[in-house]
Coordinates of C-alpha atoms and ligand atoms in Angstrom, one line a residue:
M712 CA 0.0 0.0 0.0
A713 CA 1.2 3.5 -0.7
A714 CA 2.6 5.6 2.1
P715 CA 0.0 7.5 4.2
V716 CA -0.7 11.1 3.3
P717 CA -0.8 13.4 6.3
Y718 CA -3.1 16.5 6.4
G719 CA 0.0 18.7 7.0
R720 CA 3.7 18.4 7.4
Q721 CA 6.9 20.4 7.4
S722 CA 9.2 21.0 4.4
I723 CA 12.8 20.8 5.5
D724 CA 15.7 20.9 3.0
E725 CA 19.5 20.7 3.1
S726 CA 19.9 24.5 3.5
D727 CA 17.6 24.4 6.7
I728 CA 19.7 21.5 8.1
Q729 CA 23.0 23.4 7.3
E730 CA 21.8 26.5 9.1
V731 CA 21.0 24.5 12.3
V732 CA 24.3 22.7 12.1
N733 CA 26.1 26.1 11.8
V734 CA 24.6 27.2 15.1
L735 CA 25.6 24.0 16.8
R736 CA 29.2 24.7 15.9
S737 CA 28.9 28.3 17.2
D738 CA 29.3 30.0 20.6
W739 CA 25.6 30.5 21.2
L740 CA 22.9 27.8 21.5
T741 CA 20.2 30.0 22.9
Q742 CA 19.3 33.7 22.9
G743 CA 22.3 34.5 20.7
P744 CA 22.5 36.3 17.4
A745 CA 20.2 33.9 15.5
V746 CA 17.2 34.8 17.6
E747 CA 17.6 38.6 17.1
R748 CA 18.2 38.1 13.4
F749 CA 15.1 36.0 13.0
E750 CA 13.1 38.6 14.9
R751 CA 14.4 41.5 12.7
E752 CA 13.6 39.5 9.5
V753 CA 10.1 38.7 10.5
A754 CA 9.4 42.3 11.7
A755 CA 10.8 43.7 8.4
Y756 CA 8.8 41.3 6.3
C757 CA 5.5 42.1 8.1
G758 CA 6.2 45.8 8.2
T759 CA 6.0 46.2 11.9
N760 CA 8.4 47.6 14.6
H761 CA 9.0 44.8 17.0
A762 CA 9.0 41.0 17.0
L763 CA 9.7 38.7 19.9
A764 CA 10.5 35.0 19.3
V765 CA 9.3 32.6 22.0
A766 CA 9.1 28.9 22.8
N767 CA 5.7 28.3 21.1
A768 CA 2.5 30.2 20.2
T769 CA 0.7 29.1 23.4
V770 CA 3.2 30.9 25.6
A771 CA 3.1 33.8 23.1
L772 CA -0.6 34.1 23.8
H773 CA 0.0 33.8 27.5
I774 CA 2.5 36.7 27.8
A775 CA 0.6 38.8 25.2
C776 CA -2.4 38.6 27.5
L777 CA -0.3 39.5 30.5
A778 CA 1.3 42.5 28.6
A779 CA -2.3 43.6 27.7
G780 CA -3.0 43.8 31.5
L781 CA -5.4 40.8 31.5
G782 CA -6.0 39.5 35.0
E783 CA -8.5 38.4 37.6
G784 CA -11.9 39.8 37.0
D785 CA -11.2 40.5 33.4
L786 CA -12.8 39.0 30.3
L787 CA -11.3 37.7 27.0
W788 CA -13.4 36.9 24.0
T789 CA -12.3 34.6 21.1
S790 CA -13.7 32.4 18.4
P791 CA -15.1 29.0 19.3
N792 CA -13.7 27.7 16.0
T793 CA -10.0 27.5 17.1
F794 CA -7.5 25.4 18.9
V795 CA -8.0 25.5 22.7
A796 CA -4.8 27.6 23.2
S797 CA -6.6 30.8 21.9
A798 CA -8.9 30.6 24.9
N799 CA -6.7 28.9 27.6
C800 CA -4.4 32.0 27.6
A801 CA -7.1 33.9 29.4
L802 CA -7.4 31.2 32.1
Y803 CA -3.6 31.3 32.7
C804 CA -4.0 34.9 33.7
G805 CA -6.9 34.3 36.0
A806 CA -9.4 35.9 33.6
E807 CA -12.6 34.6 32.2
V808 CA -13.3 33.5 28.6
D809 CA -16.3 34.0 26.4
F810 CA -16.8 33.3 22.7
V811 CA -18.1 35.1 19.6
D812 CA -19.8 32.8 17.0
I813 CA -18.4 32.6 13.5
D814 CA -19.6 33.8 10.1
P815 CA -20.3 30.5 8.2
R816 CA -18.8 32.0 5.0
T817 CA -15.4 32.9 6.4
L818 CA -15.4 30.5 9.4
N819 CA -13.9 33.5 11.3
M820 CA -15.3 35.5 14.2
S821 CA -18.4 37.3 12.9
P822 CA -18.0 41.1 13.3
V823 CA -21.8 41.4 13.2
V824 CA -22.2 39.0 16.2
L825 CA -19.3 40.7 17.9
A826 CA -21.0 44.2 17.6
E827 CA -24.3 42.8 19.0
K828 CA -22.5 41.1 21.8
L829 CA -20.5 44.2 22.7
K830 CA -23.7 46.3 22.8
K831 CA -25.3 43.9 25.3
A832 CA -22.0 43.6 27.3
K833 CA -21.8 47.4 27.6
A834 CA -25.4 47.5 29.0
A835 CA -24.5 44.8 31.4
G836 CA -21.2 46.5 32.4
R837 CA -19.2 43.5 31.4
L838 CA -17.0 44.4 28.4
P839 CA -14.0 42.3 27.4
K840 CA -10.5 43.7 28.0
V841 CA -9.0 41.6 25.2
V842 CA -10.5 40.1 22.0
V843 CA -8.5 37.4 20.2
P844 CA -9.6 37.1 16.6
V845 CA -8.3 33.9 15.0
H846 CA -7.4 33.9 11.3
F847 CA -8.9 30.4 10.7
A848 CA -7.1 28.3 8.0
G849 CA -5.0 31.4 7.2
L850 CA -7.8 33.7 6.1
S851 CA -7.7 37.1 7.8
C852 CA -10.7 38.1 10.0
D853 CA -12.5 41.4 9.1
M854 CA -9.9 43.4 11.0
E855 CA -11.2 46.7 9.9
A856 CA -14.5 46.1 11.5
I857 CA -12.9 44.5 14.6
S858 CA -10.5 47.4 15.1
A859 CA -13.3 49.9 14.8
L860 CA -15.1 48.1 17.5
A861 CA -11.9 48.0 19.6
R862 CA -11.7 51.8 19.4
E863 CA -15.4 52.2 20.2
Y864 CA -15.5 49.8 23.2
G865 CA -11.9 50.1 24.4
F866 CA -10.6 46.6 24.2
L867 CA -7.1 45.4 23.1
V868 CA -6.8 43.1 20.0
I869 CA -4.4 40.1 20.0
E870 CA -4.6 38.4 16.6
D871 CA -4.0 34.7 16.8
A872 CA -2.4 34.4 13.4
S873 CA -1.0 30.9 14.0
H874 CA -2.5 29.8 10.7
A875 CA -1.9 33.0 8.7
V876 CA 1.9 33.4 8.4
G877 CA 2.4 34.6 4.8
G878 CA -1.2 35.7 4.2
N879 CA -2.2 39.3 3.7
Y880 CA -5.1 41.7 4.5
R881 CA -5.9 44.9 2.6
S882 CA -2.5 44.6 0.8
Q883 CA -0.5 44.4 4.0
P884 CA 1.1 41.2 5.4
I885 CA -0.6 39.6 8.3
G886 CA 1.5 40.6 11.2
S887 CA 1.7 44.2 10.2
C888 CA -0.2 45.1 13.4
A889 CA -2.1 47.8 11.4
Y890 CA -5.3 46.6 13.1
G891 CA -4.2 44.6 16.1
D892 CA -2.2 45.6 19.2
M893 CA -0.3 42.3 19.0
V894 CA -0.1 39.5 16.5
V895 CA 0.9 35.9 17.4
F896 CA 2.5 33.4 15.0
S897 CA 3.0 29.6 15.5
F898 CA 5.9 27.7 14.0
H899 CA 4.7 24.2 14.9
P900 CA 5.6 21.7 12.1
V901 CA 2.2 21.6 10.6
K902 CA 2.0 25.4 10.3
I903 CA 3.3 27.4 7.4
V904 CA 7.0 27.7 8.4
T905 CA 8.5 25.7 11.3
T906 CA 11.1 26.0 14.1
G907 CA 10.1 22.6 15.6
E908 CA 8.3 24.3 18.5
G909 CA 8.2 28.1 18.3
G910 CA 6.2 31.3 18.2
M911 CA 6.4 35.0 17.7
I912 CA 4.7 38.1 19.0
L913 CA 4.6 41.2 16.8
T914 CA 3.7 44.7 17.9
R915 CA 4.2 48.3 16.9
N916 CA 4.1 49.4 20.6
K917 CA 7.5 49.7 22.3
D918 CA 6.0 49.6 25.8
L919 CA 4.3 46.3 25.0
H920 CA 7.5 45.0 23.5
D921 CA 9.6 45.9 26.6
K922 CA 7.0 44.2 28.8
L923 CA 7.0 41.1 26.6
L924 CA 10.8 41.0 26.7
R925 CA 10.8 40.9 30.5
L926 CA 8.0 38.3 30.7
R927 CA 9.9 36.0 28.3
S928 CA 12.8 36.0 30.7
H929 CA 11.8 35.8 34.4
G930 CA 10.6 39.4 34.8
I931 CA 14.3 40.5 34.9
T932 CA 15.6 43.8 33.6
R933 CA 19.1 45.2 33.1
N934 CA 17.7 48.7 32.4
P935 CA 18.8 51.1 35.2
A936 CA 15.8 53.3 34.4
L937 CA 13.4 50.5 35.5
M938 CA 15.4 49.6 38.7
E939 CA 14.8 50.5 42.3
G940 CA 18.0 52.2 43.3
P941 CA 21.2 52.3 41.2
P942 CA 22.8 49.2 39.6
E943 CA 25.5 47.7 41.8
G944 CA 27.8 46.9 38.9
G945 CA 28.1 45.4 35.5
W946 CA 26.7 42.1 36.6
Y947 CA 23.6 43.6 38.1
Y948 CA 20.0 42.9 37.2
Q949 CA 16.7 43.2 39.0
Q950 CA 13.5 41.1 38.9
I951 CA 10.7 43.7 38.8
E952 CA 7.8 41.4 38.1
L953 CA 7.0 37.7 37.8
G954 CA 8.1 36.3 34.4
F955 CA 8.9 33.0 32.8
N956 CA 11.5 31.2 30.7
Y957 CA 9.6 31.2 27.4
R958 CA 12.7 31.6 25.3
I959 CA 13.4 29.9 21.9
T960 CA 16.9 28.5 21.1
D961 CA 19.3 29.7 18.5
M962 CA 19.1 26.4 16.6
Q963 CA 15.3 26.9 16.2
A964 CA 15.7 30.6 15.3
A965 CA 18.3 29.7 12.6
L966 CA 15.8 27.1 11.2
G967 CA 13.1 29.8 11.3
S968 CA 15.3 32.3 9.3
S969 CA 16.1 29.6 6.7
Q970 CA 12.4 28.6 6.4
W971 CA 11.3 32.3 6.2
K972 CA 13.2 32.7 2.9
K973 CA 10.9 30.1 1.4
L974 CA 7.7 31.5 2.9
D975 CA 6.3 33.1 -0.3
R976 CA 7.0 29.9 -2.3
F977 CA 5.4 27.8 0.4
V978 CA 2.2 29.9 0.3
E979 CA 2.2 29.9 -3.6
R980 CA 2.5 26.2 -3.6
R981 CA -0.4 25.9 -1.2
H982 CA -2.5 28.0 -3.6
L983 CA -1.6 25.8 -6.5
L984 CA -2.8 22.8 -4.6
A985 CA -6.0 24.6 -3.7
D986 CA -6.5 25.5 -7.3
R987 CA -6.6 21.8 -8.1
Y988 CA -8.9 20.9 -5.2
D989 CA -11.2 23.8 -6.2
A990 CA -11.4 22.6 -9.8
E991 CA -11.6 18.8 -9.2
L992 CA -14.1 19.0 -6.3
K993 CA -16.4 21.8 -7.3
D994 CA -19.2 19.5 -8.6
L995 CA -19.3 17.3 -5.5
P996 CA -21.8 18.0 -2.6
L997 CA -19.2 20.0 -0.7
V998 CA -18.7 23.6 0.4
L999 CA -15.1 24.5 -0.5
P1000 CA -13.2 27.0 1.6
L1001 CA -13.0 30.7 0.9
R1002 CA -9.4 31.7 0.0
E1003 CA -9.8 35.4 -0.4
S1004 CA -11.5 38.0 1.7
N1005 CA -9.9 41.5 1.5
G1006 CA -6.7 39.6 1.2
L1007 CA -5.2 36.2 0.4
S1008 CA -5.3 33.3 2.8
A1009 CA -2.0 31.6 3.8
L1010 CA -3.9 28.3 3.4
H1011 CA -2.7 26.5 6.5
L1012 CA -5.7 24.3 6.0
Y1013 CA -8.0 23.3 3.2
P1014 CA -11.2 22.7 5.2
I1015 CA -14.2 21.3 3.2
R1016 CA -17.8 20.9 4.5
I1017 CA -19.7 17.8 3.5
D1018 CA -23.1 19.3 2.7
P1019 CA -25.9 17.2 4.4
R1020 CA -28.5 18.9 2.2
R1021 CA -26.9 17.4 -0.9
T1022 CA -25.6 14.0 0.2
P1023 CA -26.6 11.2 2.6
V1024 CA -22.9 10.4 3.1
T1025 CA -21.9 11.7 6.5
R1026 CA -18.6 13.4 7.5
A1027 CA -17.8 10.5 9.8
E1028 CA -18.2 8.1 6.9
V1029 CA -16.0 10.2 4.6
Y1030 CA -13.4 10.5 7.4
A1031 CA -13.3 6.8 8.0
S1032 CA -13.1 5.9 4.3
L1033 CA -10.3 8.3 3.6
R1034 CA -8.4 7.2 6.7
A1035 CA -8.8 3.6 5.6
A1036 CA -7.3 4.5 2.3
G1037 CA -4.2 6.0 4.1
I1038 CA -5.3 9.6 3.7
E1039 CA -4.9 11.2 7.1
V1040 CA -7.6 13.8 7.0
N1041 CA -8.4 15.7 10.2
V1042 CA -11.1 17.9 11.7
H1043 CA -10.6 21.5 12.7
Y1044 CA -12.0 22.4 15.1
I1045 CA -14.1 20.8 17.9
P1046 CA -15.6 24.0 19.2
V1047 CA -13.7 25.0 22.3
H1048 CA -16.8 25.6 24.4
T1049 CA -17.9 22.0 23.9
Q1050 CA -14.7 20.6 25.5
P1051 CA -15.4 19.0 28.9
Y1052 CA -13.2 21.6 30.7
Y1053 CA -15.2 24.4 29.3
Q1054 CA -18.6 22.6 29.9
K1055 CA -17.6 22.5 33.6
M1056 CA -17.3 26.3 33.4
G1057 CA -20.9 26.5 32.4
F1058 CA -20.8 26.6 28.5
R1059 CA -23.4 24.4 26.8
K1060 CA -23.8 22.7 23.4
G1061 CA -25.9 25.1 21.4
D1062 CA -24.3 28.2 22.7
F1063 CA -22.5 29.0 19.4
P1064 CA -24.6 27.2 16.7
E1065 CA -22.6 28.3 13.6
A1066 CA -19.4 26.9 15.0
E1067 CA -21.1 23.7 16.0
K1068 CA -22.9 23.3 12.6
Y1069 CA -19.6 23.9 10.8
Y1070 CA -17.8 21.3 13.0
A1071 CA -20.4 18.7 12.3
E1072 CA -19.6 18.9 8.5
A1073 CA -15.9 19.8 8.5
L1074 CA -13.0 17.9 7.1
S1075 CA -9.4 19.2 6.5
L1076 CA -7.8 17.7 3.4
P1077 CA -4.1 17.2 3.0
M1078 CA -2.5 20.6 2.4
F1079 CA 1.3 21.2 2.6
P1080 CA 3.9 22.3 0.1
S1081 CA 5.5 18.9 -0.6
L1082 CA 2.1 17.2 -1.3
S1083 CA 2.7 15.5 -4.7
E1084 CA 0.3 15.6 -7.6
G1085 CA 0.0 11.8 -7.3
D1086 CA -0.9 11.9 -3.6
Q1087 CA -3.4 14.8 -4.2
N1088 CA -4.9 12.7 -7.0
R1089 CA -5.5 9.9 -4.4
V1090 CA -7.4 12.3 -2.2
I1091 CA -9.5 13.6 -5.1
S1092 CA -10.3 10.2 -6.5
A1093 CA -11.3 8.9 -3.1
L1094 CA -13.6 11.8 -2.6
R1095 CA -15.1 11.4 -6.1
G1096 CA -15.6 7.7 -5.4
L1097 CA -17.5 8.4 -2.2
L1098 CA -19.5 11.5 -3.2
G1099 CA -19.5 11.6 -7.0
Ligands
PLP1313 C1 -1.2 25.8 16.6 C2 -2.1 26.8 17.2 C3 -1.8 27.4 18.4 C4 -0.7 26.9 19.3 O1 0.5 26.9 18.7 P1 1.8 26.2 19.4 O2 2.9 26.9 18.7 O3 1.7 24.8 19.1 O4 1.7 26.5 20.9 C5 -2.6 28.4 18.9 N1 -3.7 28.8 18.2 C6 -4.0 28.3 17.0 C7 -5.2 28.8 16.2 C8 -3.2 27.2 16.5 O5 -3.6 26.6 15.3

């Protein structure tokens, strides 16, 4: 039988390997020149002022929330159609979470639902301090509408752009921070570019960047202006708040820089694969994903919906048949509020019906730059066989 086809995987070449080996032969294995170089490259590409590389996107979201001042008694809102990390970050800070249902067309947080929910929250005196829009599958949320609401209601915006590295919005790269206070990237191997584990926080705000720098490294500063009393010598530092060790290594940052050079090619290749899926699947009883909405998706995922109005074949049956054929399709996402941990906090099935309806029909097809035409044909033929 042919080798299994995953839904996503990294693309590592000899130049990536060489860059990592070069670091291993150098003086610095962590927090050396490779980290700063990677940060400068990503900030320059995105057209923003500051970038801070960290151990993964989950900790990036954690310290972004802390830098935003999120704490006990505060509220964070995000999309239910996301990975649990987009919501858990609020709980790490002692804050509460609520969700804003999705627009079934974009699969992103609906700005219309957000506006209605904000109006009610204002009347009830319970506005969120932070809103985390998630650019699902790589397609930007309607950031113009969300940032207008942020100004009106006074919340901070942390974009979870884990899927959207290399995408754009209103002709600016995602990560430009033109609409959000902070933007978070993930470099997990299934994402667009990888550092093994890794993440990045981008911002235009120097105060937020200074705060994030300290939170990444134990809450320690070497800046005399921030110390109580004068420094006692060249060795001196002070811990002025509670921080963490959320650093990334130089090996990972070197891999990140090497991968970043191929970012545009990776995204182009994903669009070529999506062109073929679009053409070959368009007459099946499926809803195909939107790839453009005021900008181009980075296409981390190619999520299809099996339309129950047009076929008796269920998503579970399609999933099982493809898996049996060695095609490792997946489902993104089980709505966060339906997870047992969130149900214990009082959320109920039915709370966010569009996210739940989408989940019941969703299937992510294989989508990664090294997916061969032959393997993509296997996916297409299997779907045509089941649904054609
Ligand atoms: C992958 C992912 C994360 C977490 O990223 P890690 O780097 O694995 O911590 C957060 N949010 C979303 C939407 C993701 O897809």
